Amino acid sequence: MTKKSLQTIFAVYFIVILVIVAFLPHLYNRPDIWVMGLPLTAFVVYFSSLMLAVGLAVFYYAEQAIDNAEGKEK
Amino acid sequence: MNPVTISVAIIVVYLVVLSYFAFFSKGAKLAGDTMEEFAVGGRSFGPIVVMFTVVATILTGSLYVGWFSWSMFDGMIVHYVVFYSVASFVVLYVMSSKIWVWGRTFNLLTQPDFIAKRYGNFKPLNLIFSLAAIIIEAPWVILEFAVLGWLVQSATYGLIPKNLGMVILVLFVMAYIIYGGMKAVAITDVAQGILCSVVIGVGLILVINKLFGGFSALFQQVAVEAPVLLTLDAGGYYDYSYWSSIILTGTLGMFAWASLYNRIFLAKNVVTIKRTCSIGAVFAGFASVLVMALALGAGITPEAVAAGEEAFFVMVEKAFGPVFLALSAVIVIAASKSLIDSVVASHSVIFTENLMKDLFPKYKPNMHQRVLHSRIMIVIYVIVCLIIAAMDLPNLAIIALMLYEGIIQVIPPLVFGVFWRQSNRWAALIGMLAGLGVAFGLSFTDTWPLASWTPGIIGLVVNIIVHIALGFALKPEEGVDEMFEAVSAYKD
């Protein structure tokens, strides 16, 4: 995988999460529905934040791996 | 032991420990009398230091006071803080690598330096960004000054009055900024970050367990006693577009904070910045979830509700008594001081490096004078802010939030400047003026047709459209290729 395609994947990942959380609150503003011990509203906000943080960490390590591989090739 | 004695003792111990880090630790000592050392710590710090100092931009003292009580009354709407604190790190990750490379390659020290370099040293833009930096952050500094004084008064049960407490702590902060510049700021932020990790990370989990029987149990009790707190619109009080607006302005608005650039320039290389973001997102998200969840619990705790802005302290004292109360007060003091010190340090440099040079072309100080003048500006700046904070202006937070409507108009030149070679000075200037005109024009319109989309957001959309149109219509800046080539050529 190239660095460019990795960046594109992460950009899409970020935008999808941002759109869900910021622009579609009417879909998950349902405190009457409970998921894993949390009302859906809180679950979506917390879980999407977690997914974003984890995604960023994975993206960082993947980017470093590509950089290192390119460095070895050179 | 008397609770007042406990509080005073803990605050004194905190100040002694902080003094050690600020004045005697090796990391806080300036390696020379240069602006690079004073303003950006010689670009020498690793990921942990940079992470704690960047996190300090997000987890400020106001989070535990104003935002805590807002969430206590209005519920989940305030949990935008959780998402935006993580999303900000994503944006930071993407933008800051280039900014750091340009900072090192072209010896940039401040955000207005970046604007000057990117847009061909265009005076009107330079001035707007120098002034915007002050206008954006100064109200928050004044607010945090007041928070410090008020905290000392609360923690000492009124023994030390607000203004006296504020003056003592602010003069202490001022002393170490003058001594060590951004190096002292960064090192003290680490000390605060470690303390905060323990007290917030572990302490608030214990508080929630003690008071509500666990995280999920807290939500179940809120669902029974005040279900409206679990909605994003506070039971219809807010529109969904308001939720979208505050997430977007919070995430992108982070880049309007000039002091953030000084924090970015502290890093020793690009990998440091990227690692900082990957760790910082988890840290900031975790801490803000705990604070905001406890705020929901405060919403069903009558004595916390009655305490208003002191609710956070009521909750921690209720759980573990005066010692934990004092420790929590120290955390909030530390969070406030972390915002204050970096902003004051950053503004002092902007005054001497940008404003003075733009306003008085004959002002050409040597290196020693530049550092000296920055130190003098710190004293003047702090005194002015102290005087305003002592006036006890009740509407400062509202003024600061209203200013955001205009402030976010500086975002397109910053973002396009990083990613788009076609972005040019006229696109930046005219776009901003158009955005400001729309934002302030709509602010004074009674019949607002777009629900809760804030005028600032509408102005931002206009700003972006104008920027893109003029970006395509006009030539890019002359030196822009050199800047982007510097990024391509950079290797850690």
XYZ file of C-alpha atoms in Angstrom:
566
model
C 0.000 0.000 0.000
C 1.282 3.467 -0.823
C 1.291 6.370 1.598
C -1.135 8.245 -0.628
C -3.739 5.450 -0.578
C -3.350 5.088 3.193
C -3.966 8.808 3.596
C -7.030 8.600 1.365
C -8.460 5.708 3.385
C -7.946 7.583 6.637
C -9.412 10.792 5.209
C -12.568 8.898 4.180
C -12.686 7.197 7.598
C -12.424 10.567 9.366
C -15.031 12.239 7.165
C -17.521 9.363 7.595
C -17.223 9.511 11.403
C -17.398 13.322 11.401
C -20.495 13.332 9.211
C -22.243 10.720 11.365
C -21.521 12.484 14.644
C -21.782 16.119 13.594
C -24.454 16.047 10.906
C -26.726 13.105 11.678
C -27.575 13.573 15.372
C -31.280 12.993 14.664
C -30.380 9.356 13.898
C -28.797 8.602 17.245
C -30.377 11.077 19.659
C -32.300 8.198 21.230
C -31.619 7.904 24.970
C -34.396 5.319 25.171
C -32.236 2.812 23.252
C -29.385 1.299 25.279
C -26.173 -0.179 23.889
C -23.505 -1.768 26.094
C -24.837 -0.075 29.213
C -25.061 3.380 27.668
C -27.915 5.322 26.079
C -27.460 5.390 22.288
C -26.743 9.137 22.320
C -23.783 8.779 24.654
C -22.682 5.517 23.059
C -22.367 7.056 19.587
C -20.504 10.139 20.811
C -18.076 8.157 22.980
C -17.632 5.196 20.638
C -17.063 7.353 17.564
C -14.520 9.424 19.501
C -12.794 6.215 20.536
C -12.826 4.893 16.966
C -11.349 8.156 15.741
C -8.569 8.080 18.341
C -7.790 4.417 17.624
C -7.945 5.068 13.872
C -5.452 7.913 14.219
C -3.057 5.702 16.180
C -3.324 2.907 13.580
C -2.830 5.452 10.789
C 0.294 6.797 12.509
C 1.880 3.362 12.868
C 0.919 2.339 9.317
C 2.438 5.548 7.962
C 5.631 4.936 9.918
C 5.782 1.362 8.616
C 5.488 2.588 5.023
C 8.154 5.253 5.673
C 10.486 2.639 7.142
C 9.889 0.218 4.273
C 10.598 2.975 1.732
C 13.751 3.895 3.667
C 14.994 0.278 3.536
C 14.291 0.030 -0.195
C 16.404 3.122 -0.810
C -7.005 18.363 60.165
C -8.774 21.597 59.298
C -9.958 21.567 55.607
C -8.524 25.064 55.067
C -5.109 23.920 56.288
C -5.269 20.869 54.006
C -6.138 22.995 50.982
C -3.489 25.617 51.647
C -0.874 22.911 52.297
C -1.655 21.067 49.060
C -1.607 24.273 46.988
C 1.706 25.307 48.566
C 3.224 21.862 47.875
C 2.017 22.106 44.278
C 3.631 25.532 43.864
C 6.905 24.324 45.390
C 7.030 21.313 43.039
C 6.158 23.532 40.086
C 8.870 26.015 41.106
C 11.399 23.222 40.998
C 10.363 22.244 37.464
C 10.117 25.857 36.274
C 13.303 27.305 37.755
C 15.687 24.459 38.591
C 15.073 21.589 36.171
C 17.515 21.165 33.308
C 14.744 21.115 30.682
C 13.446 24.577 31.587
C 16.816 26.306 31.353
C 17.358 28.380 28.198
C 20.420 27.237 26.265
C 21.083 30.782 25.037
C 19.643 34.269 24.756
C 17.959 33.658 21.391
C 14.368 34.036 20.245
C 14.306 30.432 19.034
C 15.101 29.279 22.571
C 12.683 31.714 24.217
C 9.751 31.436 21.795
C 9.839 27.772 20.731
C 12.184 26.100 23.216
C 14.919 25.565 20.618
C 12.580 23.100 18.793
C 13.970 20.397 21.023
C 11.152 18.538 22.784
C 9.930 14.951 22.431
C 6.358 13.599 22.138
C 5.440 13.407 25.825
C 6.285 17.067 26.476
C 4.575 18.236 23.305
C 1.539 16.047 24.004
C 0.975 17.450 27.474
C 1.399 20.992 26.260
C -1.027 20.485 23.345
C -3.555 18.692 25.560
C -3.385 21.748 27.824
C -4.914 23.766 24.967
C -8.023 21.592 25.148
C -8.370 20.632 28.805
C -8.375 24.126 30.293
C -9.613 25.219 33.707
C -12.907 26.337 32.170
C -13.716 22.693 31.336
C -14.103 21.922 35.042
C -15.999 25.118 35.799
C -18.075 26.677 32.991
C -18.422 23.655 30.714
C -19.015 21.307 33.661
C -21.929 23.366 34.936
C -23.269 23.838 31.396
C -23.344 20.057 30.950
C -24.895 19.648 34.382
C -27.821 21.856 33.309
C -28.096 21.084 29.572
C -26.706 17.557 29.369
C -25.263 15.782 26.338
C -25.086 18.842 24.059
C -21.902 19.838 25.912
C -20.375 16.433 25.115
C -19.342 17.945 21.795
C -16.184 18.578 23.851
C -15.458 14.825 23.831
C -15.666 14.489 20.069
C -13.993 17.745 19.153
C -11.074 17.135 21.507
C -10.303 13.917 19.569
C -11.129 15.347 16.125
C -8.840 18.331 16.804
C -5.899 15.963 17.077
C -6.734 14.478 13.680
C -6.719 17.948 12.124
C -3.572 18.777 14.057
C -1.908 15.599 12.759
C -2.690 16.478 9.183
C -1.736 20.155 9.330
C 1.091 20.401 11.789
C 3.661 18.314 9.899
C 3.899 20.905 7.138
C 3.725 23.797 9.570
C 6.578 22.324 11.599
C 8.771 21.810 8.502
C 8.161 25.401 7.407
C 8.829 26.586 10.939
C 12.232 24.956 11.001
C 13.182 25.676 7.389
C 12.214 29.360 7.461
C 12.762 29.970 11.189
C 9.114 30.786 11.935
C 8.254 31.468 15.572
C 4.566 32.419 15.521
C 1.330 31.929 13.612
C 1.591 35.434 12.031
C 5.128 34.454 10.927
C 3.584 31.524 9.056
C 0.978 33.798 7.435
C 3.662 36.313 6.461
C 5.777 33.587 4.863
C 2.871 31.874 3.127
C 1.237 35.021 1.727
C 4.324 36.944 0.648
C 4.630 39.243 3.686
C 1.369 41.033 2.844
C 1.047 43.741 5.523
C -2.775 43.856 5.847
C -2.888 40.088 6.373
C 0.055 40.160 8.771
C -1.678 42.806 10.869
C -5.055 41.056 10.841
C -3.502 37.805 12.045
C -1.361 39.472 14.706
C -4.376 41.332 16.059
C -6.647 38.286 15.691
C -4.197 36.229 17.747
C -4.535 38.694 20.611
C -8.303 39.165 20.244
C -8.972 35.421 20.085
C -6.963 34.383 23.089
C -6.785 37.383 25.415
C -10.414 37.039 26.667
C -9.709 33.417 27.595
C -6.552 34.436 29.448
C -8.528 37.011 31.425
C -11.198 34.401 32.134
C -8.594 31.928 33.331
C -7.026 34.618 35.542
C -10.420 35.070 37.175
C -10.862 31.285 37.442
C -7.521 31.057 39.271
C -8.517 33.686 41.816
C -11.919 32.219 42.311
C -10.433 28.726 42.758
C -8.015 29.837 45.435
C -10.868 31.564 47.220
C -13.040 28.423 47.044
C -10.253 25.993 47.946
C -9.242 28.057 50.975
C -12.881 28.484 52.012
C -12.600 32.270 51.570
C -9.389 32.654 53.587
C -7.552 34.041 50.545
C -9.813 36.453 48.610
C -10.198 36.059 44.859
C -8.098 39.001 43.718
C -5.229 38.228 46.087
C -5.177 34.575 45.050
C -5.279 35.591 41.403
C -2.372 38.046 41.777
C -0.204 35.534 43.666
C -0.664 32.752 41.115
C -0.444 34.980 38.052
C 2.770 36.634 39.258
C 4.212 33.180 39.866
C 3.331 32.119 36.326
C 4.703 35.381 34.937
C 8.001 34.851 36.748
C 8.719 31.489 35.178
C 7.674 32.590 31.671
C 10.106 35.510 31.922
C 12.775 33.137 33.178
C 12.406 30.250 30.753
C 9.991 31.278 27.999
C 8.285 28.371 26.220
C 10.793 25.923 27.726
C 9.532 26.625 31.231
C 5.956 26.536 29.922
C 6.475 23.096 28.359
C 8.214 21.584 31.361
C 5.565 22.802 33.810
C 2.866 21.480 31.470
C 4.421 18.028 31.783
C 4.334 18.243 35.576
C 0.700 19.271 35.358
C -0.095 16.566 32.802
C 1.257 13.784 34.977
C -0.654 15.065 37.988
C -3.788 15.447 35.899
C -3.438 11.905 34.515
C -3.494 10.489 38.034
C -6.120 12.701 39.628
C -8.475 12.836 36.640
C -7.719 9.440 35.081
C -7.888 7.446 38.281
C -9.621 9.862 40.637
C -12.727 10.539 38.579
C -13.303 6.833 37.923
C -13.254 6.343 41.700
C -15.542 9.349 42.231
C -18.078 7.994 39.716
C -17.893 4.552 41.315
C -18.317 5.923 44.807
C -21.215 8.277 44.051
C -23.138 6.305 41.418
C -21.863 2.725 41.569
C -20.160 2.820 38.158
C -20.208 4.414 34.731
C -23.273 2.626 33.383
C -25.100 2.997 36.710
C -24.560 6.763 36.476
C -26.332 6.868 33.115
C -29.147 4.638 34.378
C -29.758 6.978 37.319
C -29.706 10.023 35.031
C -32.170 8.251 32.695
C -34.577 7.805 35.604
C -34.210 11.184 37.337
C -33.412 13.604 34.490
C -33.770 11.874 31.092
C -33.645 15.184 29.266
C -29.946 15.435 30.120
C -29.303 12.410 27.908
C -30.598 14.143 24.782
C -28.445 16.177 22.415
C -31.009 18.957 22.157
C -31.744 19.339 25.893
C -35.337 18.242 25.245
C -35.840 20.577 22.264
C -34.018 23.621 23.658
C -31.270 23.367 20.999
C -31.481 22.632 17.277
C -29.371 19.862 15.791
C -27.608 22.412 13.611
C -26.263 24.015 16.776
C -24.651 20.675 17.659
C -23.078 20.511 14.192
C -21.905 24.137 14.439
C -20.126 23.771 17.754
C -18.365 20.565 16.699
C -17.117 22.158 13.490
C -16.078 25.470 15.016
C -14.470 23.676 17.964
C -12.477 21.317 15.745
C -11.362 23.855 13.159
C -11.236 26.766 15.595
C -8.332 25.130 17.369
C -6.167 26.364 14.519
C -7.165 29.934 15.149
C -5.271 29.708 18.454
C -1.905 31.303 17.747
C -0.332 29.786 20.858
C -0.860 26.331 19.355
C 1.778 27.161 16.740
C 4.349 27.801 19.459
C 3.449 24.423 20.913
C 3.877 22.761 17.486
C 7.250 24.455 16.997
C 8.428 23.016 20.339
C 8.703 19.567 18.735
C 12.099 18.309 17.660
C 10.842 16.686 14.426
C 7.739 15.732 12.454
C 7.514 12.225 13.907
C 7.284 13.814 17.354
C 4.280 15.851 16.261
C 2.559 12.830 14.734
C 3.226 10.634 17.750
C 1.980 13.457 19.972
C -1.333 13.495 18.139
C -1.788 9.736 18.172
C -1.299 9.613 21.957
C -2.940 12.940 22.721
C -6.242 12.052 21.030
C -6.706 9.070 23.355
C -5.661 11.060 26.415
C -7.860 14.108 25.724
C -10.851 11.968 24.746
C -10.586 9.796 27.854
C -10.224 12.755 30.239
C -13.090 14.712 28.701
C -15.425 11.666 28.824
C -14.797 11.315 32.552
C -15.331 15.014 33.288
C -18.468 15.257 31.151
C -19.982 12.012 32.504
C -19.484 13.273 36.053
C -21.196 16.507 35.000
C -24.286 14.502 33.987
C -24.214 12.898 37.429
C -23.969 16.361 38.955
C -27.215 17.175 37.155
C -29.076 14.754 39.441
C -27.208 15.795 42.598
C -29.174 18.636 44.244
C -26.247 20.153 46.171
C -24.148 20.233 42.962
C -26.966 21.874 41.024
C -27.299 24.463 43.791
C -23.559 25.130 43.637
C -23.677 26.141 39.941
C -20.151 26.708 38.657
C -18.676 25.128 41.792
C -20.454 21.832 41.057
C -17.288 19.926 40.119
C -15.800 20.621 43.529
C -19.007 19.699 45.307
C -18.944 16.322 43.563
C -15.323 15.484 44.360
C -15.649 16.631 47.966
C -18.826 14.603 48.360
C -16.959 11.506 47.181
C -13.644 11.724 48.988
C -13.609 14.758 51.272
C -11.371 17.821 51.583
C -8.058 16.214 50.540
C -9.390 15.145 47.162
C -11.167 18.491 46.871
C -7.854 20.284 47.314
C -6.144 17.951 44.837
C -8.895 18.627 42.321
C -8.555 22.360 42.895
C -4.848 22.012 42.129
C -5.704 20.194 38.884
C -7.988 23.004 37.800
C -5.397 25.602 38.806
C -2.814 23.665 36.793
C -5.135 23.458 33.787
C -5.764 27.215 33.931
C -2.118 28.058 34.264
C -1.274 25.800 31.298
C -3.457 27.909 29.062
C -2.287 31.183 30.562
C 1.443 30.569 30.350
C 1.577 29.447 26.736
C -0.731 32.220 25.542
C 1.171 34.900 27.447
C 4.493 33.590 26.136
C 3.118 33.391 22.602
C 1.550 36.869 22.679
C 4.690 38.496 24.021
C 6.556 37.135 20.994
C 3.789 38.184 18.587
C 3.947 41.734 19.995
C 7.678 42.054 19.429
C 8.196 39.853 16.370
C 5.080 40.717 14.401
C 3.038 43.677 15.614
C 5.949 46.001 16.403
C 7.739 45.178 13.161
C 4.597 45.667 11.065
C 3.519 48.878 12.765
C 6.984 50.437 13.102
C 9.180 49.472 10.115
C 12.180 51.210 11.716
C 11.985 48.855 14.705
C 14.976 46.554 14.131
C 16.122 45.145 17.466
C 19.102 42.806 17.824
C 18.665 39.299 19.220
C 19.225 40.314 22.834
C 16.750 43.187 22.518
C 14.130 40.937 20.922
C 14.196 38.593 23.926
C 14.327 41.512 26.359
C 11.372 43.258 24.695
C 9.361 40.039 24.768
C 10.016 39.764 28.488
C 8.920 43.366 29.025
C 5.763 42.666 26.994
C 4.978 39.745 29.284
C 4.916 42.092 32.279
C 2.770 44.713 30.517
C 0.386 42.099 29.105
C -0.061 40.367 32.461
C -0.696 43.643 34.303
C -3.345 44.731 31.773
C -5.088 41.337 31.924
C -4.936 41.343 35.728
C -6.616 44.742 35.893
C -9.409 43.594 33.584
C -9.833 40.286 35.441
C -10.066 42.124 38.770
C -12.989 44.139 37.373
C -15.052 40.956 37.592
C -16.645 41.280 34.149
C -19.542 38.812 34.185
C -19.993 38.698 30.414
C -16.456 37.919 29.345
C -17.270 34.306 28.431
C -20.187 35.467 26.313
C -18.019 38.135 24.673
C -15.366 35.513 23.940
C -17.940 33.131 22.426
C -19.449 35.947 20.330
C -15.998 36.844 19.068
C -15.725 33.288 17.774
C -18.298 34.189 15.120
C -15.723 36.482 13.602
C -12.620 34.645 14.693
C -13.333 31.474 12.770
C -13.021 33.521 9.575
C -9.240 33.248 9.955
C -9.469 29.479 9.404
C -9.596 29.343 5.546
C -6.290 31.217 5.051
C -4.682 28.917 7.620
C -6.071 25.663 6.178
C -5.864 26.534 2.478
C -2.443 28.017 3.124
C -1.232 24.617 4.254
C -2.881 22.416 1.624
C -3.507 24.452 -1.508
C -0.789 26.105 -3.564
C -3.334 28.285 -5.388
C -4.335 30.005 -2.141
C -3.125 33.597 -2.387
C -3.153 36.873 -0.455
C -6.250 38.347 -2.116
C -8.214 35.129 -1.714
C -7.257 35.147 1.969
C -8.021 38.819 2.591
C -11.204 39.243 0.563
C -12.554 35.868 1.710
C -12.074 36.862 5.336
C -13.679 40.279 4.848
C -16.663 38.686 3.078
C -17.017 36.104 5.862
C -16.793 38.746 8.569
C -19.349 40.926 6.799
C -21.825 38.059 6.545
C -21.198 36.837 10.104
C -21.683 40.233 11.729
C -24.435 41.268 9.325
C -26.453 38.172 10.211
C -25.706 38.602 13.921
C -27.782 41.770 13.811
C -30.620 40.232 11.802
C -33.668 39.359 13.846
C -35.264 36.950 11.396
C -32.724 34.220 11.082
C -33.738 31.727 8.376
C -31.250 28.920 8.938
C -32.294 27.500 12.294
C -29.339 27.312 14.685
C -26.527 27.458 12.162
C -24.506 30.218 13.715
C -23.808 33.359 11.633
C -20.119 32.542 11.968
C -20.612 29.233 10.148
C -22.586 30.888 7.342
C -19.854 33.536 7.104
C -17.282 30.738 6.994
C -19.061 29.091 4.043
C -19.078 32.425 2.165
C -15.437 32.943 3.107
C -14.478 29.505 1.714
C -16.400 30.045 -1.541
C -14.747 33.448 -2.111
C -11.346 32.012 -1.214
C -11.664 29.139 -3.687
C -12.997 31.395 -6.446
C -10.149 33.912 -6.070
C -7.658 31.095 -5.646
C -8.540 29.808 -9.111
C -8.858 33.288 -10.608
C -5.530 34.742 -9.423
C -1.900 33.634 -9.528
C -0.414 31.748 -6.582
C 2.182 33.439 -4.387
C 5.730 33.542 -5.685
C 7.457 31.650 -2.891
C 4.815 28.962 -2.475
C 6.596 26.321 -4.574
C 9.707 26.684 -2.437
C 7.583 26.042 0.682
C 5.945 22.902 -0.666
C 9.232 21.613 -2.008
C 10.718 22.023 1.469
C 8.019 19.674 2.767
C 8.655 17.104 0.010
C 12.402 17.214 0.633
C 12.106 16.898 4.426
C 13.261 13.662 6.076
C 13.306 13.051 9.845
